[in-house]
Amino acid sequence: MHSDHFETRALHVGQAPESATGAVVVPIFQTSTFAQTDVGEHKGFDYARTANPTRAALEECLASLEGGAYGLAFSSGMGAITTLMLLLKSGDHVVVCDDVYGGTFRLFRRVLEDFGLEFTFVDMTNLDATARAFRANTRLAWIETPTNPLIKIVDIAAVAQIAKKQNAWTVVDNTFASPFLQQPLALGADIVLHSTTKYLGGHSDVVGGAIVTSHQEIFERLKFLQNAAGAVPGPFDCWLVLRGAKTLAVRMERHSANALRIAQMLEAHPAVARVFYPGLKSHPQFEIARKQMCDFGGMISFIARGGSDAARRIARATRLFTLGESLGGVESLIEVPAAMTHMSVAGSPLEVDAALVRLSVGIEHVEDLIADLNHALENG
Ligand code: P1T
């Protein structure tokens, strides 16, 4: 199935009616092994860590949504990141943007440095500093954009160009934007990565990860590593992500519309010192966001006036925004990164302001969300 349109591919790529029964929805192949036609001979599936038809459907669909040739699904976003890092060897160096998910930082700093990998964290909105961070042994440029939790925007095309000159691959963690809003491969990235737990799954009911690339040699190695390391998702989890992906386009439009209204409301609110949302003209990388994203997404952060105590009071006081980690689901969430998702960066140069509040804006009616936040800001 090929279409130029994202919405159509989300529903149909990898999802032709099933051949044996005509089932319109890809079945959940809940099996760990497959009968072989002869010793060592099979119909493409032998053992479910290596491949499973439900997972294969998801992988084909995700590759198409990112405009890539090959997709691989994983048991979590961290499972995808860990497997990707197995491409590297002791002594290799990675340039990483200085605002990343706390779990990514924790894996790099507290696990992989012990295996001889080297990391330099740099503000990738500063392209000169980014270029200077590369070394002879740099193998990867690691971008998150929008970043977690400060919602900075990194110019993917510019960083990918720098990395290419240095013979390094560019990886983009596209979790916050989703493939509907941003297509890093078309901007020059070599590898795209997702926590499918977030917008792709979309309903806060599954944990998963994914990698997409168009480089055959990277794909072959990652496919080998996916099987060798074994961080694979179960068939039901694949089915949930595939179902989520079908509605990604309509959800992202609503997430983005709601978030823009809320960001504007927060920017005008006296209890808020600063708002980080790439759709606001006040955002320092507004023009880059406009260039590389087709809309601005559902993630907002803001600094509460009154510091850490005020941030915590606001996060406790909302009723519709649920206090919780994660993001990208249809229901709105609120959290305080310094005490929750980004605890592991405490004491490092990536430490997050304790007054920062992060919102994952859902698809509830925007007036209800605004009323909820107004109430929390005034009574928090
Ligand atoms: O949680 P998991 O599916 O393993 O994905 C990890 C991950 C990777 N990349 C980004 C940009 C992420 O935000 C995450 C997970 N983030 C949260 C749980 C959070 O609340 O920020």
XYZ file of C-alpha atoms and ligand atoms in Angstrom:
401
model
C 0.000 0.000 0.000
C 1.399 3.400 -0.918
C -0.125 6.823 -0.493
C 1.411 10.276 -0.270
C -0.860 10.931 2.676
C 0.120 10.203 6.263
C -3.447 9.560 7.451
C -4.005 6.867 4.816
C -0.687 5.140 5.449
C -1.381 5.108 9.203
C -4.483 3.021 8.560
C -3.298 0.742 5.781
C 0.475 0.174 5.597
C 1.289 -3.310 6.908
C -2.418 -3.753 7.605
C -3.955 -5.485 4.572
C -6.834 -7.815 5.561
C -5.339 -10.991 6.998
C -4.947 -13.688 4.330
C -6.364 -16.729 6.176
C -9.622 -15.200 7.468
C -10.003 -11.729 5.962
C -9.824 -10.105 9.409
C -9.787 -6.358 8.742
C -7.694 -5.603 11.816
C -4.232 -7.161 12.145
C -4.683 -10.105 14.558
C -2.773 -10.452 17.812
C -0.504 -13.411 17.048
C -0.161 -14.451 20.675
C 2.356 -17.231 20.093
C 5.978 -17.691 21.073
C 6.879 -20.107 18.284
C 5.793 -21.191 14.796
C 5.505 -24.674 13.254
C 8.308 -25.220 10.755
C 7.600 -26.676 7.320
C 10.791 -28.749 7.494
C 13.862 -28.725 9.712
C 15.071 -25.097 9.681
C 12.461 -24.071 7.088
C 9.542 -21.754 7.805
C 7.235 -19.085 6.342
C 9.270 -16.137 7.631
C 8.527 -16.692 11.311
C 10.307 -19.203 13.546
C 10.559 -17.807 17.081
C 8.701 -14.752 18.363
C 11.726 -12.889 19.759
C 13.127 -12.876 16.221
C 9.864 -11.937 14.488
C 6.108 -11.947 15.042
C 3.445 -11.008 12.444
C 1.723 -8.415 14.691
C 5.091 -6.790 15.355
C 5.996 -6.963 11.654
C 2.801 -5.057 10.788
C 3.652 -2.350 13.336
C 7.253 -2.112 12.146
C 6.191 -1.683 8.521
C 3.622 0.959 9.451
C 6.022 2.961 11.651
C 8.708 2.920 8.950
C 6.194 4.363 6.511
C 4.993 7.051 8.944
C 8.576 8.268 9.436
C 9.247 8.143 5.680
C 11.907 5.470 6.278
C 12.652 2.124 4.688
C 12.927 -0.013 7.834
C 11.222 -0.113 11.232
C 11.971 -2.007 14.418
C 9.768 -2.193 17.513
C 11.018 -2.529 21.087
C 9.662 -3.254 24.558
C 10.082 0.393 25.676
C 11.680 3.629 24.555
C 14.629 2.805 26.823
C 14.825 -0.666 25.256
C 15.108 1.009 21.842
C 17.781 3.436 23.084
C 19.800 0.680 24.782
C 19.715 -1.470 21.648
C 20.705 1.487 19.488
C 23.709 2.192 21.726
C 24.904 -1.388 21.148
C 25.895 -0.125 17.673
C 28.827 1.551 19.455
C 32.037 0.210 20.942
C 34.163 1.138 23.932
C 36.058 4.367 23.151
C 33.298 5.787 20.929
C 31.998 9.284 21.652
C 28.479 10.716 21.424
C 27.464 14.393 21.260
C 24.137 14.737 23.093
C 21.829 17.734 23.432
C 21.905 19.088 26.960
C 18.199 18.691 27.666
C 17.062 15.080 27.357
C 14.688 12.710 29.115
C 16.124 11.892 32.555
C 16.163 8.168 31.785
C 18.276 8.757 28.663
C 20.771 10.784 30.694
C 20.811 8.077 33.401
C 21.519 5.320 30.860
C 24.327 7.306 29.219
C 25.965 8.630 32.377
C 25.385 5.885 34.928
C 25.428 2.762 32.779
C 27.129 3.209 29.422
C 30.076 5.314 30.620
C 31.070 2.197 32.609
C 31.306 0.391 29.259
C 33.814 2.930 27.916
C 31.415 5.114 25.914
C 32.007 8.857 26.144
C 29.323 11.551 26.125
C 29.483 15.318 25.712
C 26.291 17.207 26.553
C 25.955 20.467 24.648
C 23.297 23.112 24.044
C 22.408 22.184 20.461
C 20.572 25.448 19.890
C 24.140 26.815 19.736
C 25.496 25.391 16.473
C 29.079 26.648 16.996
C 29.269 24.952 20.402
C 27.744 21.826 18.854
C 30.349 21.723 16.081
C 33.148 22.176 18.629
C 31.886 19.215 20.692
C 32.733 16.706 17.929
C 35.955 14.693 18.174
C 37.741 12.197 15.972
C 35.977 9.349 17.804
C 32.454 10.850 17.643
C 30.071 8.298 16.156
C 26.659 9.812 16.954
C 24.930 13.151 17.343
C 21.973 12.586 19.670
C 19.109 15.058 19.305
C 15.885 15.342 21.196
C 13.570 18.004 19.771
C 11.401 19.368 21.232
C 13.590 18.633 24.255
C 12.357 17.138 27.497
C 11.530 19.050 29.663
C 12.540 22.548 28.449
C 10.874 22.260 25.023
C 13.933 23.671 23.238
C 13.968 23.221 19.463
C 17.108 21.862 17.804
C 17.638 22.562 14.102
C 17.758 18.955 12.847
C 18.996 19.780 9.344
C 21.817 21.983 10.674
C 23.060 19.460 13.266
C 22.778 16.570 10.783
C 24.948 18.546 8.362
C 27.603 19.115 11.033
C 27.512 15.422 12.010
C 27.785 14.264 8.394
C 30.946 16.333 7.877
C 32.396 14.579 10.938
C 31.351 11.125 9.652
C 28.913 10.694 12.542
C 25.314 9.530 12.325
C 22.481 11.713 13.553
C 19.857 10.163 15.818
C 16.636 12.040 16.588
C 14.422 11.053 19.504
C 11.159 12.161 17.875
C 8.932 11.202 20.827
C 7.663 14.717 21.660
C 6.799 15.687 18.083
C 5.588 12.323 16.722
C 6.050 11.500 13.025
C 2.920 13.481 12.183
C 4.506 16.795 13.191
C 8.139 16.191 12.276
C 10.003 13.867 9.922
C 13.686 13.843 10.895
C 14.857 11.472 8.114
C 13.684 13.948 5.481
C 15.718 16.623 7.305
C 18.933 14.595 7.069
C 18.853 12.412 10.208
C 20.053 8.823 9.854
C 18.013 7.207 12.620
C 14.711 8.150 14.288
C 13.723 6.822 17.658
C 10.480 6.810 19.646
C 9.034 6.005 22.962
C 5.788 4.664 21.449
C 4.434 4.780 25.008
C 3.649 8.413 24.204
C 1.881 9.921 21.165
C 2.087 6.857 18.909
C 0.315 4.643 21.457
C -1.652 7.697 22.480
C -3.889 6.239 25.184
C -1.583 5.776 28.218
C -2.119 2.015 28.116
C 1.111 0.609 26.665
C 4.897 0.897 27.018
C 6.910 0.541 23.813
C 9.717 1.866 21.647
C 10.700 2.030 17.993
C 13.568 2.814 15.631
C 13.285 3.770 11.947
C 16.097 4.196 9.427
C 16.615 4.121 5.675
C 20.227 2.860 5.872
C 20.237 -0.816 5.061
C 23.486 -1.534 6.939
C 22.272 0.225 10.111
C 18.990 -1.672 9.876
C 20.688 -5.070 9.410
C 22.865 -4.479 12.458
C 19.931 -3.215 14.567
C 17.769 -6.145 13.521
C 20.555 -8.473 14.614
C 20.841 -6.562 17.922
C 17.059 -6.542 18.451
C 17.110 -10.327 18.366
C 20.448 -10.719 20.148
C 19.597 -8.384 23.056
C 15.902 -9.285 23.098
C 14.152 -6.047 24.199
C 11.135 -6.925 22.037
C 7.483 -5.981 22.602
C 4.761 -8.585 23.011
C 2.114 -8.939 20.283
C -0.676 -7.319 22.303
C 1.499 -4.268 22.989
C 2.306 -4.047 19.261
C -1.408 -4.228 18.495
C -2.136 -1.367 20.910
C 0.538 0.859 19.341
C -0.714 0.007 15.851
C -4.244 0.932 16.891
C -2.979 4.177 18.410
C -1.075 5.073 15.243
C -4.295 4.977 13.196
C -5.600 8.115 14.940
C -2.269 9.910 15.435
C -2.990 12.613 12.859
C -6.341 13.696 14.276
C -5.061 13.519 17.841
C -1.960 15.618 17.099
C -4.093 18.323 15.500
C -6.221 18.576 18.645
C -3.241 18.302 21.038
C -1.555 21.152 19.153
C -4.637 23.383 19.009
C -5.363 22.908 22.719
C -1.727 23.445 23.719
C -1.404 26.703 21.787
C -4.471 28.139 23.545
C -3.157 27.020 26.936
C 0.346 28.361 26.281
C -1.140 31.765 25.387
C -3.252 31.721 28.539
C -0.230 30.800 30.711
C 1.923 33.502 29.117
C -0.610 36.122 30.247
C -1.034 34.700 33.765
C 0.581 36.564 36.694
C 1.425 33.310 38.562
C 3.610 32.190 35.638
C 7.139 33.573 35.202
C 7.971 31.998 31.830
C 6.349 29.663 29.305
C 8.160 27.256 26.983
C 6.062 26.356 23.936
C 7.446 26.396 20.375
C 4.215 27.815 18.956
C 4.608 31.061 20.909
C 6.331 33.904 19.067
C 8.314 34.503 22.272
C 9.947 31.061 21.967
C 13.626 31.574 21.008
C 13.445 28.896 18.299
C 9.935 29.727 17.017
C 11.228 30.127 13.442
C 13.088 26.797 13.494
C 9.994 25.069 14.862
C 7.919 26.592 12.054
C 10.447 25.391 9.509
C 10.786 21.784 10.649
C 7.425 20.981 12.287
C 3.965 21.181 10.719
C 2.430 22.136 14.073
C 3.785 22.650 17.584
C 2.515 19.654 19.582
C 0.993 19.121 22.997
C 3.934 19.639 25.385
C 4.293 22.850 27.406
C 6.562 23.724 30.318
C 6.403 26.786 32.508
C 8.209 28.305 35.477
C 5.904 28.988 38.394
C 6.386 32.285 40.198
C 7.110 31.357 43.804
C 9.605 28.584 43.063
C 9.503 24.914 43.891
C 6.699 25.185 46.470
C 4.432 27.006 44.033
C 5.171 24.430 41.298
C 4.272 21.565 43.618
C 1.105 23.301 44.808
C -0.066 23.862 41.238
C 0.658 20.247 40.261
C -1.352 19.030 43.254
C -4.260 21.385 42.654
C -5.369 20.459 39.130
C -8.329 18.122 38.770
C -8.473 17.338 35.063
C -4.698 17.336 34.568
C -3.647 14.167 36.387
C -0.437 14.363 38.424
C 1.761 11.767 36.755
C 4.837 10.981 34.701
C 4.626 10.220 30.967
C 2.945 12.179 28.182
C 1.266 11.920 24.828
C -1.980 10.268 25.913
C -5.443 11.594 25.152
C -5.823 12.622 28.804
C -3.932 15.636 30.174
C -1.061 15.153 32.644
C 0.899 17.525 34.879
C 4.232 16.928 36.592
C 7.203 18.608 38.271
C 10.239 17.321 36.323
C 12.867 18.091 39.007
C 11.065 15.782 41.438
C 9.685 13.248 38.942
C 10.849 12.507 35.371
C 14.210 14.275 35.727
C 15.311 13.325 39.233
C 18.314 11.529 37.763
C 19.805 14.777 36.406
C 19.938 16.376 39.889
C 23.443 17.616 40.669
C 24.532 17.390 37.003
C 24.893 20.272 34.518
C 21.472 19.206 33.167
C 19.746 19.886 36.507
C 16.186 21.145 36.026
C 14.721 24.237 37.742
C 12.599 23.035 40.682
C 9.940 25.620 39.763
C 9.396 24.040 36.342
C 5.995 22.474 35.701
C 5.435 20.276 32.618
C 2.073 19.760 30.947
C 1.074 17.061 28.507
C -2.018 18.667 27.029
C -4.683 16.114 26.139
C -7.673 16.254 23.838
C -10.333 17.186 26.411
C -12.329 20.360 25.640
C -9.880 23.241 25.841
C -12.200 25.437 27.928
C -12.295 22.759 30.634
C -8.506 22.505 30.604
C -8.085 26.288 30.841
C -10.562 26.478 33.719
C -8.713 23.682 35.521
C -5.349 25.416 35.160
C -6.741 28.831 36.126
C -8.186 27.291 39.255
C -4.875 25.581 40.136
C -2.808 28.719 39.462
C -5.058 30.807 41.688
C -5.581 28.282 44.469
C -2.368 26.268 44.216
O 9.378 5.247 29.012
P 9.954 4.637 27.762
O 8.935 4.110 26.816
O 11.050 3.653 28.062
O 10.629 5.845 26.935
C 11.732 6.565 27.386
C 11.740 7.932 26.778
C 12.534 8.181 25.666
N 12.573 9.394 25.073
C 11.826 10.417 25.526
C 11.903 11.743 24.845
C 10.981 10.230 26.631
O 10.243 11.268 27.052
C 10.939 8.964 27.281
C 10.085 8.714 28.478
N 9.629 9.881 29.095
C 8.811 9.925 30.195
C 8.370 8.835 30.839
C 8.447 11.274 30.639
O 7.481 11.442 31.420
O 9.114 12.234 30.205
